[in-house]
PDB file of C-alpha atoms in Angstrom:
ATOM      1  CA  MET X  26     -28.373 -22.624 -52.029  1.00  0.00           C
ATOM      2  CA  PRO X  27     -27.091 -25.630 -54.033  1.00  0.00           C
ATOM      3  CA  ARG X  28     -29.440 -27.042 -56.590  1.00  0.00           C
ATOM      4  CA  THR X  29     -29.556 -30.464 -54.883  1.00  0.00           C
ATOM      5  CA  GLN X  30     -30.735 -28.833 -51.671  1.00  0.00           C
ATOM      6  CA  LEU X  31     -33.498 -27.030 -53.564  1.00  0.00           C
ATOM      7  CA  GLN X  32     -34.696 -30.341 -54.964  1.00  0.00           C
ATOM      8  CA  GLU X  33     -34.834 -31.887 -51.503  1.00  0.00           C
ATOM      9  CA  LYS X  34     -36.608 -28.887 -50.012  1.00  0.00           C
ATOM     10  CA  TYR X  35     -39.323 -28.460 -52.622  1.00  0.00           C
ATOM     11  CA  PHE X  36     -39.647 -31.908 -54.151  1.00  0.00           C
ATOM     12  CA  ALA X  37     -38.764 -34.446 -51.482  1.00  0.00           C
ATOM     13  CA  PRO X  38     -40.147 -37.827 -52.652  1.00  0.00           C
ATOM     14  CA  ALA X  39     -43.028 -39.128 -50.579  1.00  0.00           C
ATOM     15  CA  LYS X  40     -42.244 -42.235 -48.535  1.00  0.00           C
ATOM     16  CA  THR X  41     -44.885 -44.694 -49.697  1.00  0.00           C
ATOM     17  CA  GLU X  42     -44.720 -48.484 -49.657  1.00  0.00           C
ATOM     18  CA  ASN X  43     -47.009 -49.229 -52.605  1.00  0.00           C
ATOM     19  CA  ILE X  44     -47.059 -46.146 -54.871  1.00  0.00           C
ATOM     20  CA  LYS X  45     -44.074 -45.879 -57.186  1.00  0.00           C
ATOM     21  CA  ILE X  46     -44.901 -42.758 -59.212  1.00  0.00           C
ATOM     22  CA  THR X  47     -47.850 -40.458 -59.924  1.00  0.00           C
ATOM     23  CA  PRO X  48     -48.047 -39.581 -63.652  1.00  0.00           C
ATOM     24  CA  PRO X  49     -49.304 -36.190 -64.873  1.00  0.00           C
ATOM     25  CA  ALA X  50     -53.062 -35.752 -64.878  1.00  0.00           C
ATOM     26  CA  TRP X  51     -52.815 -34.421 -68.438  1.00  0.00           C
ATOM     27  CA  GLN X  52     -50.273 -35.886 -70.847  1.00  0.00           C
ATOM     28  CA  HIS X  53     -48.508 -33.100 -72.717  1.00  0.00           C
ATOM     29  CA  PRO X  54     -48.877 -33.127 -76.533  1.00  0.00           C
ATOM     30  CA  VAL X  55     -45.730 -33.762 -78.541  1.00  0.00           C
ATOM     31  CA  TYR X  56     -44.079 -30.685 -80.055  1.00  0.00           C
ATOM     32  CA  THR X  57     -41.568 -30.936 -82.878  1.00  0.00           C
ATOM     33  CA  GLU X  58     -38.486 -28.742 -83.065  1.00  0.00           C
ATOM     34  CA  GLN X  59     -39.768 -27.183 -86.283  1.00  0.00           C
ATOM     35  CA  GLN X  60     -43.105 -26.289 -84.685  1.00  0.00           C
ATOM     36  CA  MET X  61     -41.458 -24.669 -81.655  1.00  0.00           C
ATOM     37  CA  ASN X  62     -39.028 -22.640 -83.752  1.00  0.00           C
ATOM     38  CA  ALA X  63     -41.953 -21.358 -85.809  1.00  0.00           C
ATOM     39  CA  ILE X  64     -43.540 -19.640 -82.777  1.00  0.00           C
ATOM     40  CA  LYS X  65     -43.471 -15.870 -83.230  1.00  0.00           C
ATOM     41  CA  VAL X  66     -44.375 -12.794 -81.230  1.00  0.00           C
ATOM     42  CA  ALA X  67     -47.833 -11.636 -82.338  1.00  0.00           C
ATOM     43  CA  HIS X  68     -50.518  -9.188 -81.280  1.00  0.00           C
ATOM     44  CA  ARG X  69     -54.252  -9.231 -81.827  1.00  0.00           C
ATOM     45  CA  GLU X  70     -55.536  -5.764 -82.654  1.00  0.00           C
ATOM     46  CA  THR X  71     -58.135  -4.307 -80.310  1.00  0.00           C
ATOM     47  CA  LYS X  72     -61.561  -4.169 -81.954  1.00  0.00           C
ATOM     48  CA  THR X  73     -64.089  -3.587 -79.175  1.00  0.00           C
ATOM     49  CA  TRP X  74     -64.375  -1.776 -75.869  1.00  0.00           C
ATOM     50  CA  SER X  75     -63.972  -5.148 -74.209  1.00  0.00           C
ATOM     51  CA  ASP X  76     -60.638  -5.583 -75.981  1.00  0.00           C
ATOM     52  CA  TRP X  77     -59.460  -2.145 -74.879  1.00  0.00           C
ATOM     53  CA  ILE X  78     -60.334  -2.829 -71.247  1.00  0.00           C
ATOM     54  CA  ALA X  79     -58.458  -6.135 -71.415  1.00  0.00           C
ATOM     55  CA  ILE X  80     -55.282  -4.710 -72.936  1.00  0.00           C
ATOM     56  CA  LEU X  81     -55.191  -1.745 -70.553  1.00  0.00           C
ATOM     57  CA  MET X  82     -55.387  -4.134 -67.622  1.00  0.00           C
ATOM     58  CA  VAL X  83     -52.553  -6.205 -69.080  1.00  0.00           C
ATOM     59  CA  ARG X  84     -50.390  -3.100 -69.475  1.00  0.00           C
ATOM     60  CA  GLN X  85     -51.018  -2.169 -65.870  1.00  0.00           C
ATOM     61  CA  LEU X  86     -50.163  -5.692 -64.718  1.00  0.00           C
ATOM     62  CA  ARG X  87     -47.068  -5.723 -66.910  1.00  0.00           C
ATOM     63  CA  TRP X  88     -45.884  -2.461 -65.345  1.00  0.00           C
ATOM     64  CA  GLY X  89     -46.260  -3.848 -61.835  1.00  0.00           C
ATOM     65  CA  MET X  90     -44.589  -7.114 -62.767  1.00  0.00           C
ATOM     66  CA  ASP X  91     -41.626  -5.306 -64.318  1.00  0.00           C
ATOM     67  CA  ILE X  92     -41.062  -3.410 -61.069  1.00  0.00           C
ATOM     68  CA  ALA X  93     -41.516  -6.485 -58.865  1.00  0.00           C
ATOM     69  CA  THR X  94     -39.053  -8.606 -60.847  1.00  0.00           C
ATOM     70  CA  GLY X  95     -36.507  -5.900 -61.711  1.00  0.00           C
ATOM     71  CA  TYR X  96     -37.115  -6.516 -65.391  1.00  0.00           C
ATOM     72  CA  SER X  97     -35.154  -4.434 -67.862  1.00  0.00           C
ATOM     73  CA  HIS X  98     -34.555  -5.275 -71.484  1.00  0.00           C
ATOM     74  CA  PRO X  99     -33.594  -2.069 -73.350  1.00  0.00           C
ATOM     75  CA  ASN X 100     -33.789  -3.185 -76.973  1.00  0.00           C
ATOM     76  CA  ASP X 101     -35.841  -2.202 -80.005  1.00  0.00           C
ATOM     77  CA  GLU X 102     -38.685  -4.534 -79.050  1.00  0.00           C
ATOM     78  CA  ALA X 103     -38.899  -2.985 -75.594  1.00  0.00           C
ATOM     79  CA  ARG X 104     -38.980   0.526 -77.048  1.00  0.00           C
ATOM     80  CA  LYS X 105     -41.973  -0.420 -79.203  1.00  0.00           C
ATOM     81  CA  GLN X 106     -43.857  -1.411 -76.060  1.00  0.00           C
ATOM     82  CA  GLY X 107     -43.863   2.200 -74.792  1.00  0.00           C
ATOM     83  CA  SER X 108     -47.050   3.409 -73.113  1.00  0.00           C
ATOM     84  CA  TYR X 109     -49.181   6.236 -74.460  1.00  0.00           C
ATOM     85  CA  LEU X 110     -47.680   8.526 -71.821  1.00  0.00           C
ATOM     86  CA  GLY X 111     -44.242   7.708 -73.148  1.00  0.00           C
ATOM     87  CA  LEU X 112     -42.829   6.680 -69.751  1.00  0.00           C
ATOM     88  CA  ALA X 113     -41.979   3.104 -70.665  1.00  0.00           C
ATOM     89  CA  LYS X 114     -40.452   4.265 -73.918  1.00  0.00           C
ATOM     90  CA  ILE X 115     -38.273   6.840 -72.148  1.00  0.00           C
ATOM     91  CA  ARG X 116     -37.085   4.305 -69.556  1.00  0.00           C
ATOM     92  CA  SER X 117     -36.112   1.795 -72.225  1.00  0.00           C
ATOM     93  CA  TRP X 118     -33.611   4.228 -73.758  1.00  0.00           C
ATOM     94  CA  PHE X 119     -31.515   4.564 -70.615  1.00  0.00           C
ATOM     95  CA  GLY X 120     -28.866   2.127 -69.471  1.00  0.00           C
ATOM     96  CA  ARG X 121     -30.649  -0.077 -66.974  1.00  0.00           C
ATOM     97  CA  SER X 122     -29.018  -3.125 -65.399  1.00  0.00           C
ATOM     98  CA  PRO X 123     -28.789  -6.054 -67.829  1.00  0.00           C
ATOM     99  CA  MET X 124     -30.853  -9.183 -67.366  1.00  0.00           C
ATOM    100  CA  THR X 125     -28.945 -11.974 -65.656  1.00  0.00           C
ATOM    101  CA  GLU X 126     -29.821 -15.640 -65.206  1.00  0.00           C
ATOM    102  CA  ARG X 127     -31.085 -14.888 -61.703  1.00  0.00           C
ATOM    103  CA  LYS X 128     -33.245 -11.960 -62.831  1.00  0.00           C
ATOM    104  CA  TRP X 129     -34.750 -14.014 -65.643  1.00  0.00           C
ATOM    105  CA  LEU X 130     -35.608 -16.835 -63.229  1.00  0.00           C
ATOM    106  CA  MET X 131     -37.246 -14.427 -60.800  1.00  0.00           C
ATOM    107  CA  ARG X 132     -39.354 -13.040 -63.630  1.00  0.00           C
ATOM    108  CA  PHE X 133     -40.306 -16.523 -64.784  1.00  0.00           C
ATOM    109  CA  LEU X 134     -41.281 -17.543 -61.251  1.00  0.00           C
ATOM    110  CA  PHE X 135     -43.455 -14.473 -60.720  1.00  0.00           C
ATOM    111  CA  LEU X 136     -44.998 -14.748 -64.185  1.00  0.00           C
ATOM    112  CA  GLU X 137     -45.910 -18.425 -63.811  1.00  0.00           C
ATOM    113  CA  SER X 138     -47.286 -18.007 -60.286  1.00  0.00           C
ATOM    114  CA  VAL X 139     -49.773 -15.499 -61.729  1.00  0.00           C
ATOM    115  CA  ALA X 140     -50.388 -17.281 -65.041  1.00  0.00           C
ATOM    116  CA  GLY X 141     -51.711 -20.379 -63.300  1.00  0.00           C
ATOM    117  CA  VAL X 142     -54.659 -18.496 -61.785  1.00  0.00           C
ATOM    118  CA  PRO X 143     -57.025 -17.641 -64.717  1.00  0.00           C
ATOM    119  CA  GLY X 144     -57.555 -21.188 -65.985  1.00  0.00           C
ATOM    120  CA  MET X 145     -58.413 -22.483 -62.518  1.00  0.00           C
ATOM    121  CA  VAL X 146     -60.780 -19.591 -61.790  1.00  0.00           C
ATOM    122  CA  ALA X 147     -62.526 -19.805 -65.164  1.00  0.00           C
ATOM    123  CA  GLY X 148     -62.803 -23.587 -64.934  1.00  0.00           C
ATOM    124  CA  SER X 149     -64.311 -23.475 -61.452  1.00  0.00           C
ATOM    125  CA  VAL X 150     -66.798 -20.733 -62.394  1.00  0.00           C
ATOM    126  CA  ARG X 151     -67.937 -22.664 -65.468  1.00  0.00           C
ATOM    127  CA  HIS X 152     -68.162 -25.824 -63.351  1.00  0.00           C
ATOM    128  CA  LEU X 153     -70.496 -24.062 -60.925  1.00  0.00           C
ATOM    129  CA  HIS X 154     -72.488 -22.599 -63.826  1.00  0.00           C
ATOM    130  CA  SER X 155     -72.956 -26.088 -65.253  1.00  0.00           C
ATOM    131  CA  LEU X 156     -74.179 -27.444 -61.916  1.00  0.00           C
ATOM    132  CA  ARG X 157     -76.498 -24.502 -61.265  1.00  0.00           C
ATOM    133  CA  ARG X 158     -77.985 -24.371 -64.752  1.00  0.00           C
ATOM    134  CA  LEU X 159     -78.194 -28.162 -65.088  1.00  0.00           C
ATOM    135  CA  ARG X 160     -76.479 -27.945 -68.486  1.00  0.00           C
ATOM    136  CA  ARG X 161     -73.387 -29.362 -70.117  1.00  0.00           C
ATOM    137  CA  ASP X 162     -70.350 -27.119 -70.410  1.00  0.00           C
ATOM    138  CA  ASN X 163     -69.434 -28.268 -73.948  1.00  0.00           C
ATOM    139  CA  GLY X 164     -65.817 -29.044 -73.115  1.00  0.00           C
ATOM    140  CA  TRP X 165     -64.532 -25.698 -71.820  1.00  0.00           C
ATOM    141  CA  ILE X 166     -63.802 -26.791 -68.242  1.00  0.00           C
ATOM    142  CA  GLU X 167     -61.248 -29.471 -69.146  1.00  0.00           C
ATOM    143  CA  THR X 168     -59.207 -27.151 -71.384  1.00  0.00           C
ATOM    144  CA  LEU X 169     -59.184 -24.369 -68.791  1.00  0.00           C
ATOM    145  CA  LEU X 170     -58.074 -26.681 -65.978  1.00  0.00           C
ATOM    146  CA  GLU X 171     -55.410 -28.203 -68.215  1.00  0.00           C
ATOM    147  CA  GLU X 172     -54.108 -24.701 -68.907  1.00  0.00           C
ATOM    148  CA  ALA X 173     -53.824 -24.004 -65.180  1.00  0.00           C
ATOM    149  CA  TYR X 174     -52.062 -27.345 -64.691  1.00  0.00           C
ATOM    150  CA  ASN X 175     -49.612 -26.571 -67.488  1.00  0.00           C
ATOM    151  CA  GLU X 176     -48.742 -23.176 -66.018  1.00  0.00           C
ATOM    152  CA  ARG X 177     -48.151 -24.786 -62.622  1.00  0.00           C
ATOM    153  CA  MET X 178     -45.759 -27.270 -64.245  1.00  0.00           C
ATOM    154  CA  HIS X 179     -43.827 -24.290 -65.610  1.00  0.00           C
ATOM    155  CA  LEU X 180     -43.569 -22.932 -62.065  1.00  0.00           C
ATOM    156  CA  LEU X 181     -42.484 -26.266 -60.569  1.00  0.00           C
ATOM    157  CA  THR X 182     -39.812 -26.576 -63.253  1.00  0.00           C
ATOM    158  CA  PHE X 183     -38.317 -23.171 -62.482  1.00  0.00           C
ATOM    159  CA  MET X 184     -38.486 -23.906 -58.749  1.00  0.00           C
ATOM    160  CA  LYS X 185     -35.931 -26.631 -59.435  1.00  0.00           C
ATOM    161  CA  MET X 186     -33.445 -23.972 -60.482  1.00  0.00           C
ATOM    162  CA  ALA X 187     -33.942 -21.050 -58.113  1.00  0.00           C
ATOM    163  CA  GLU X 188     -35.446 -20.279 -54.740  1.00  0.00           C
ATOM    164  CA  PRO X 189     -37.225 -16.903 -54.530  1.00  0.00           C
ATOM    165  CA  GLY X 190     -36.279 -14.639 -51.643  1.00  0.00           C
ATOM    166  CA  ARG X 191     -38.649 -13.545 -48.902  1.00  0.00           C
ATOM    167  CA  PHE X 192     -39.598 -10.346 -50.719  1.00  0.00           C
ATOM    168  CA  MET X 193     -40.474 -12.261 -53.890  1.00  0.00           C
ATOM    169  CA  LYS X 194     -42.505 -14.805 -51.910  1.00  0.00           C
ATOM    170  CA  LEU X 195     -44.406 -11.958 -50.269  1.00  0.00           C
ATOM    171  CA  MET X 196     -45.033 -10.387 -53.669  1.00  0.00           C
ATOM    172  CA  ILE X 197     -46.351 -13.703 -55.014  1.00  0.00           C
ATOM    173  CA  ILE X 198     -48.719 -14.151 -52.070  1.00  0.00           C
ATOM    174  CA  GLY X 199     -50.029 -10.617 -52.405  1.00  0.00           C
ATOM    175  CA  ALA X 200     -50.397 -10.815 -56.167  1.00  0.00           C
ATOM    176  CA  GLN X 201     -52.214 -14.124 -56.001  1.00  0.00           C
ATOM    177  CA  GLY X 202     -54.610 -12.924 -53.316  1.00  0.00           C
ATOM    178  CA  VAL X 203     -55.576  -9.833 -55.296  1.00  0.00           C
ATOM    179  CA  TYR X 204     -55.469 -11.433 -58.736  1.00  0.00           C
ATOM    180  CA  TYR X 205     -57.555 -14.516 -57.883  1.00  0.00           C
ATOM    181  CA  ASN X 206     -60.428 -12.567 -56.371  1.00  0.00           C
ATOM    182  CA  ALA X 207     -60.315  -9.815 -58.989  1.00  0.00           C
ATOM    183  CA  PHE X 208     -60.358 -12.361 -61.820  1.00  0.00           C
ATOM    184  CA  PHE X 209     -63.177 -14.314 -60.168  1.00  0.00           C
ATOM    185  CA  ILE X 210     -65.403 -11.235 -59.957  1.00  0.00           C
ATOM    186  CA  SER X 211     -64.411 -10.116 -63.445  1.00  0.00           C
ATOM    187  CA  TYR X 212     -65.225 -13.523 -64.934  1.00  0.00           C
ATOM    188  CA  LEU X 213     -68.699 -13.373 -63.426  1.00  0.00           C
ATOM    189  CA  MET X 214     -69.178  -9.942 -65.010  1.00  0.00           C
ATOM    190  CA  SER X 215     -67.661 -10.594 -68.455  1.00  0.00           C
ATOM    191  CA  ALA X 216     -66.067 -13.931 -69.321  1.00  0.00           C
ATOM    192  CA  ARG X 217     -65.296 -12.701 -72.843  1.00  0.00           C
ATOM    193  CA  THR X 218     -63.210  -9.793 -71.538  1.00  0.00           C
ATOM    194  CA  CYS X 219     -61.336 -12.123 -69.194  1.00  0.00           C
ATOM    195  CA  HIS X 220     -60.397 -14.518 -71.997  1.00  0.00           C
ATOM    196  CA  ARG X 221     -59.217 -11.570 -74.084  1.00  0.00           C
ATOM    197  CA  PHE X 222     -57.206 -10.348 -71.096  1.00  0.00           C
ATOM    198  CA  VAL X 223     -55.487 -13.734 -70.783  1.00  0.00           C
ATOM    199  CA  GLY X 224     -54.852 -13.764 -74.522  1.00  0.00           C
ATOM    200  CA  TYR X 225     -53.047 -10.419 -74.296  1.00  0.00           C
ATOM    201  CA  LEU X 226     -51.215 -11.570 -71.157  1.00  0.00           C
ATOM    202  CA  GLU X 227     -49.949 -14.629 -73.019  1.00  0.00           C
ATOM    203  CA  GLU X 228     -48.739 -12.360 -75.811  1.00  0.00           C
ATOM    204  CA  GLU X 229     -46.483 -10.737 -73.218  1.00  0.00           C
ATOM    205  CA  ALA X 230     -45.347 -14.163 -72.002  1.00  0.00           C
ATOM    206  CA  VAL X 231     -44.367 -15.210 -75.534  1.00  0.00           C
ATOM    207  CA  LEU X 232     -42.421 -11.948 -75.865  1.00  0.00           C
ATOM    208  CA  THR X 233     -40.653 -12.522 -72.549  1.00  0.00           C
ATOM    209  CA  TYR X 234     -39.496 -16.034 -73.448  1.00  0.00           C
ATOM    210  CA  THR X 235     -38.512 -14.938 -76.952  1.00  0.00           C
ATOM    211  CA  LEU X 236     -36.231 -12.259 -75.494  1.00  0.00           C
ATOM    212  CA  ALA X 237     -34.730 -14.733 -73.028  1.00  0.00           C
ATOM    213  CA  ILE X 238     -33.988 -17.195 -75.855  1.00  0.00           C
ATOM    214  CA  ALA X 239     -32.413 -14.356 -77.849  1.00  0.00           C
ATOM    215  CA  ASP X 240     -30.181 -13.510 -74.849  1.00  0.00           C
ATOM    216  CA  ILE X 241     -28.993 -17.126 -74.716  1.00  0.00           C
ATOM    217  CA  ASP X 242     -28.226 -17.097 -78.434  1.00  0.00           C
ATOM    218  CA  ALA X 243     -26.328 -13.810 -78.030  1.00  0.00           C
ATOM    219  CA  GLY X 244     -24.137 -15.290 -75.292  1.00  0.00           C
ATOM    220  CA  LYS X 245     -25.481 -12.931 -72.620  1.00  0.00           C
ATOM    221  CA  LEU X 246     -26.435 -15.796 -70.280  1.00  0.00           C
ATOM    222  CA  PRO X 247     -23.276 -17.948 -70.084  1.00  0.00           C
ATOM    223  CA  GLN X 248     -24.525 -20.069 -67.165  1.00  0.00           C
ATOM    224  CA  TRP X 249     -27.375 -21.336 -69.341  1.00  0.00           C
ATOM    225  CA  GLN X 250     -25.313 -22.266 -72.381  1.00  0.00           C
ATOM    226  CA  LYS X 251     -24.907 -25.890 -71.288  1.00  0.00           C
ATOM    227  CA  LEU X 252     -27.362 -26.083 -68.395  1.00  0.00           C
ATOM    228  CA  GLU X 253     -29.522 -29.213 -68.569  1.00  0.00           C
ATOM    229  CA  ALA X 254     -33.291 -29.022 -68.011  1.00  0.00           C
ATOM    230  CA  PRO X 255     -34.520 -30.509 -64.691  1.00  0.00           C
ATOM    231  CA  GLU X 256     -35.785 -34.082 -64.705  1.00  0.00           C
ATOM    232  CA  ILE X 257     -39.361 -32.941 -64.033  1.00  0.00           C
ATOM    233  CA  ALA X 258     -39.271 -31.019 -67.327  1.00  0.00           C
ATOM    234  CA  VAL X 259     -37.723 -33.883 -69.292  1.00  0.00           C
ATOM    235  CA  LYS X 260     -40.528 -36.219 -68.201  1.00  0.00           C
ATOM    236  CA  TYR X 261     -43.383 -33.744 -68.606  1.00  0.00           C
ATOM    237  CA  TRP X 262     -42.479 -32.555 -72.110  1.00  0.00           C
ATOM    238  CA  ASN X 263     -40.941 -35.896 -73.178  1.00  0.00           C
ATOM    239  CA  MET X 264     -37.794 -34.016 -74.178  1.00  0.00           C
ATOM    240  CA  PRO X 265     -35.673 -36.184 -76.505  1.00  0.00           C
ATOM    241  CA  GLU X 266     -32.014 -36.995 -75.955  1.00  0.00           C
ATOM    242  CA  GLY X 267     -29.747 -34.218 -77.119  1.00  0.00           C
ATOM    243  CA  ARG X 268     -32.551 -31.627 -76.848  1.00  0.00           C
ATOM    244  CA  ARG X 269     -32.623 -31.013 -73.090  1.00  0.00           C
ATOM    245  CA  THR X 270     -30.766 -27.742 -72.604  1.00  0.00           C
ATOM    246  CA  MET X 271     -32.120 -24.613 -70.942  1.00  0.00           C
ATOM    247  CA  ARG X 272     -32.721 -23.131 -74.365  1.00  0.00           C
ATOM    248  CA  ASP X 273     -34.765 -26.174 -75.366  1.00  0.00           C
ATOM    249  CA  LEU X 274     -36.785 -25.862 -72.167  1.00  0.00           C
ATOM    250  CA  LEU X 275     -37.640 -22.239 -72.936  1.00  0.00           C
ATOM    251  CA  LEU X 276     -38.713 -23.270 -76.440  1.00  0.00           C
ATOM    252  CA  TYR X 277     -41.197 -25.750 -74.960  1.00  0.00           C
ATOM    253  CA  ILE X 278     -42.536 -23.241 -72.453  1.00  0.00           C
ATOM    254  CA  ARG X 279     -42.814 -20.496 -75.078  1.00  0.00           C
ATOM    255  CA  ALA X 280     -44.802 -22.890 -77.268  1.00  0.00           C
ATOM    256  CA  ASP X 281     -47.136 -23.589 -74.332  1.00  0.00           C
ATOM    257  CA  GLU X 282     -47.680 -19.873 -73.800  1.00  0.00           C
ATOM    258  CA  ALA X 283     -48.344 -19.417 -77.516  1.00  0.00           C
ATOM    259  CA  LYS X 284     -50.958 -22.173 -77.259  1.00  0.00           C
ATOM    260  CA  HIS X 285     -52.637 -20.435 -74.324  1.00  0.00           C
ATOM    261  CA  ARG X 286     -52.564 -17.226 -76.354  1.00  0.00           C
ATOM    262  CA  GLU X 287     -54.404 -18.953 -79.195  1.00  0.00           C
ATOM    263  CA  VAL X 288     -56.879 -20.724 -76.905  1.00  0.00           C
ATOM    264  CA  ASN X 289     -57.945 -17.643 -74.956  1.00  0.00           C
ATOM    265  CA  HIS X 290     -58.192 -15.354 -77.969  1.00  0.00           C
ATOM    266  CA  THR X 291     -60.358 -18.021 -79.618  1.00  0.00           C
ATOM    267  CA  LEU X 292     -62.571 -18.500 -76.551  1.00  0.00           C
ATOM    268  CA  GLY X 293     -62.938 -14.727 -76.396  1.00  0.00           C
ATOM    269  CA  ASN X 294     -64.402 -14.834 -79.926  1.00  0.00           C
ATOM    270  CA  LEU X 295     -67.111 -17.375 -79.066  1.00  0.00           C
ATOM    271  CA  GLU X 296     -70.563 -17.227 -77.560  1.00  0.00           C
ATOM    272  CA  GLN X 297     -69.674 -17.957 -73.945  1.00  0.00           C
ATOM    273  CA  LYS X 298     -72.793 -19.881 -72.890  1.00  0.00           C
ATOM    274  CA  VAL X 299     -73.627 -21.980 -75.942  1.00  0.00           C
ATOM    275  CA  ASP X 300     -70.608 -22.607 -78.194  1.00  0.00           C
ATOM    276  CA  PRO X 301     -68.625 -25.852 -77.821  1.00  0.00           C
ATOM    277  CA  ASN X 302     -64.905 -25.786 -77.136  1.00  0.00           C
ATOM    278  CA  PRO X 303     -63.291 -26.067 -80.599  1.00  0.00           C
ATOM    279  CA  PHE X 304     -60.017 -27.417 -79.161  1.00  0.00           C
ATOM    280  CA  VAL X 305     -61.548 -30.723 -78.073  1.00  0.00           C
ATOM    281  CA  SER X 306     -64.255 -31.077 -80.728  1.00  0.00           C
ATOM    282  CA  GLU X 307     -64.472 -33.426 -83.712  1.00  0.00           C
ATOM    283  CA  TYR X 308     -64.955 -31.763 -87.089  1.00  0.00           C
ATOM    284  CA  GLU X 309     -67.058 -32.709 -90.099  1.00  0.00           C
ATOM    285  CA  ASP X 310     -64.020 -32.323 -92.356  1.00  0.00           C
ATOM    286  CA  PRO X 311     -60.895 -33.162 -90.303  1.00  0.00           C
ATOM    287  CA  SER X 312     -58.681 -32.579 -93.350  1.00  0.00           C
ATOM    288  CA  ARG X 313     -59.247 -28.823 -93.107  1.00  0.00           C
ATOM    289  CA  PRO X 314     -57.052 -26.856 -90.644  1.00  0.00           C
ATOM    290  CA  HIS X 315     -58.822 -26.549 -87.308  1.00  0.00           C
ATOM    291  CA  PRO X 316     -58.002 -25.984 -83.623  1.00  0.00           C
ATOM    292  CA  SER X 317     -56.400 -28.889 -81.755  1.00  0.00           C
ATOM    293  CA  LYS X 318     -54.568 -29.637 -78.504  1.00  0.00           C
ATOM    294  CA  GLY X 319     -51.196 -29.390 -80.245  1.00  0.00           C
ATOM    295  CA  ILE X 320     -49.502 -26.562 -82.121  1.00  0.00           C
ATOM    296  CA  GLU X 321     -49.575 -28.002 -85.637  1.00  0.00           C
ATOM    297  CA  ASN X 322     -52.320 -25.576 -86.702  1.00  0.00           C
ATOM    298  CA  ILE X 323     -51.641 -22.806 -84.212  1.00  0.00           C
ATOM    299  CA  LYS X 324     -53.166 -19.414 -84.959  1.00  0.00           C
ATOM    300  CA  PRO X 325     -51.482 -16.652 -82.899  1.00  0.00           C
ATOM    301  CA  THR X 326     -54.419 -14.231 -82.783  1.00  0.00           C
ATOM    302  CA  GLY X 327     -57.055 -16.924 -82.294  1.00  0.00           C
ATOM    303  CA  TRP X 328     -59.706 -18.483 -84.538  1.00  0.00           C
ATOM    304  CA  ASP X 329     -62.750 -16.468 -85.488  1.00  0.00           C
ATOM    305  CA  ARG X 330     -66.118 -17.952 -84.600  1.00  0.00           C
ATOM    306  CA  LYS X 331     -67.136 -18.384 -88.235  1.00  0.00           C
ATOM    307  CA  GLU X 332     -64.013 -20.477 -88.852  1.00  0.00           C
ATOM    308  CA  VAL X 333     -64.747 -23.069 -86.182  1.00  0.00           C
ATOM    309  CA  ILE X 334     -68.452 -22.902 -85.266  1.00  0.00           C
TER     310      ILE X 334
END
């Protein structure tokens, strides 16, 4: 289907007499090119049983997502991701079909449709906790909802470039139905484990976008060499002139995922019921490095509680 038809189908402008435009609920922080290029793949070592449960769940989800999206990237990085049973490592050595622009987009669509769930669930649960306990939330709700909003903007951006088939749509519906309810129950049982789970999930997202960027640089995705980012992306990320290619778009999205990685690993280190959200707090000594909404002081494996509280 032509790209213009996709835009009309999914983003037809509303016919309103008085409203001209609806700006984003959350303005995106400004990222510099240097900051985005500095984003690296990282992994937080498991230290507790909670961490082990979280990472095992991520590996299971990653396995299912790879099958659903036809993902195959047989390089050294993929071989290092082999499971303890050795199955993933064995598969990565054989000549699977290469990743194409279409396959990457399908993976991005599936990934972002799932990634937008945890922040909304966690934010709503904490909202209800605040109402029921008659206590302030100390700033967690806003950050969690903003994360969900950001992930949805990723999805809407990719929807400008590809329409998923019926099978993919069915997979998304099924995954969301299971994932939302499972995460809701899990968050009630152990919010700390859930934040660690999301932190590990975002590690995988950063890896995915890093590999896609590397494929563009290697000339393996010729259709994306000069492809311009959709207008919705240009406005949301305030992409400057001359920096609006598909590669630039993936740099912005990878930086967002790296930020979510930092946020959730940090929240997983805190006392869930009493600690304030360090990403929206004011500090006694603002000259010292501390968490913020941007990526100027980003810490891939999260901030320890003693560093921020």
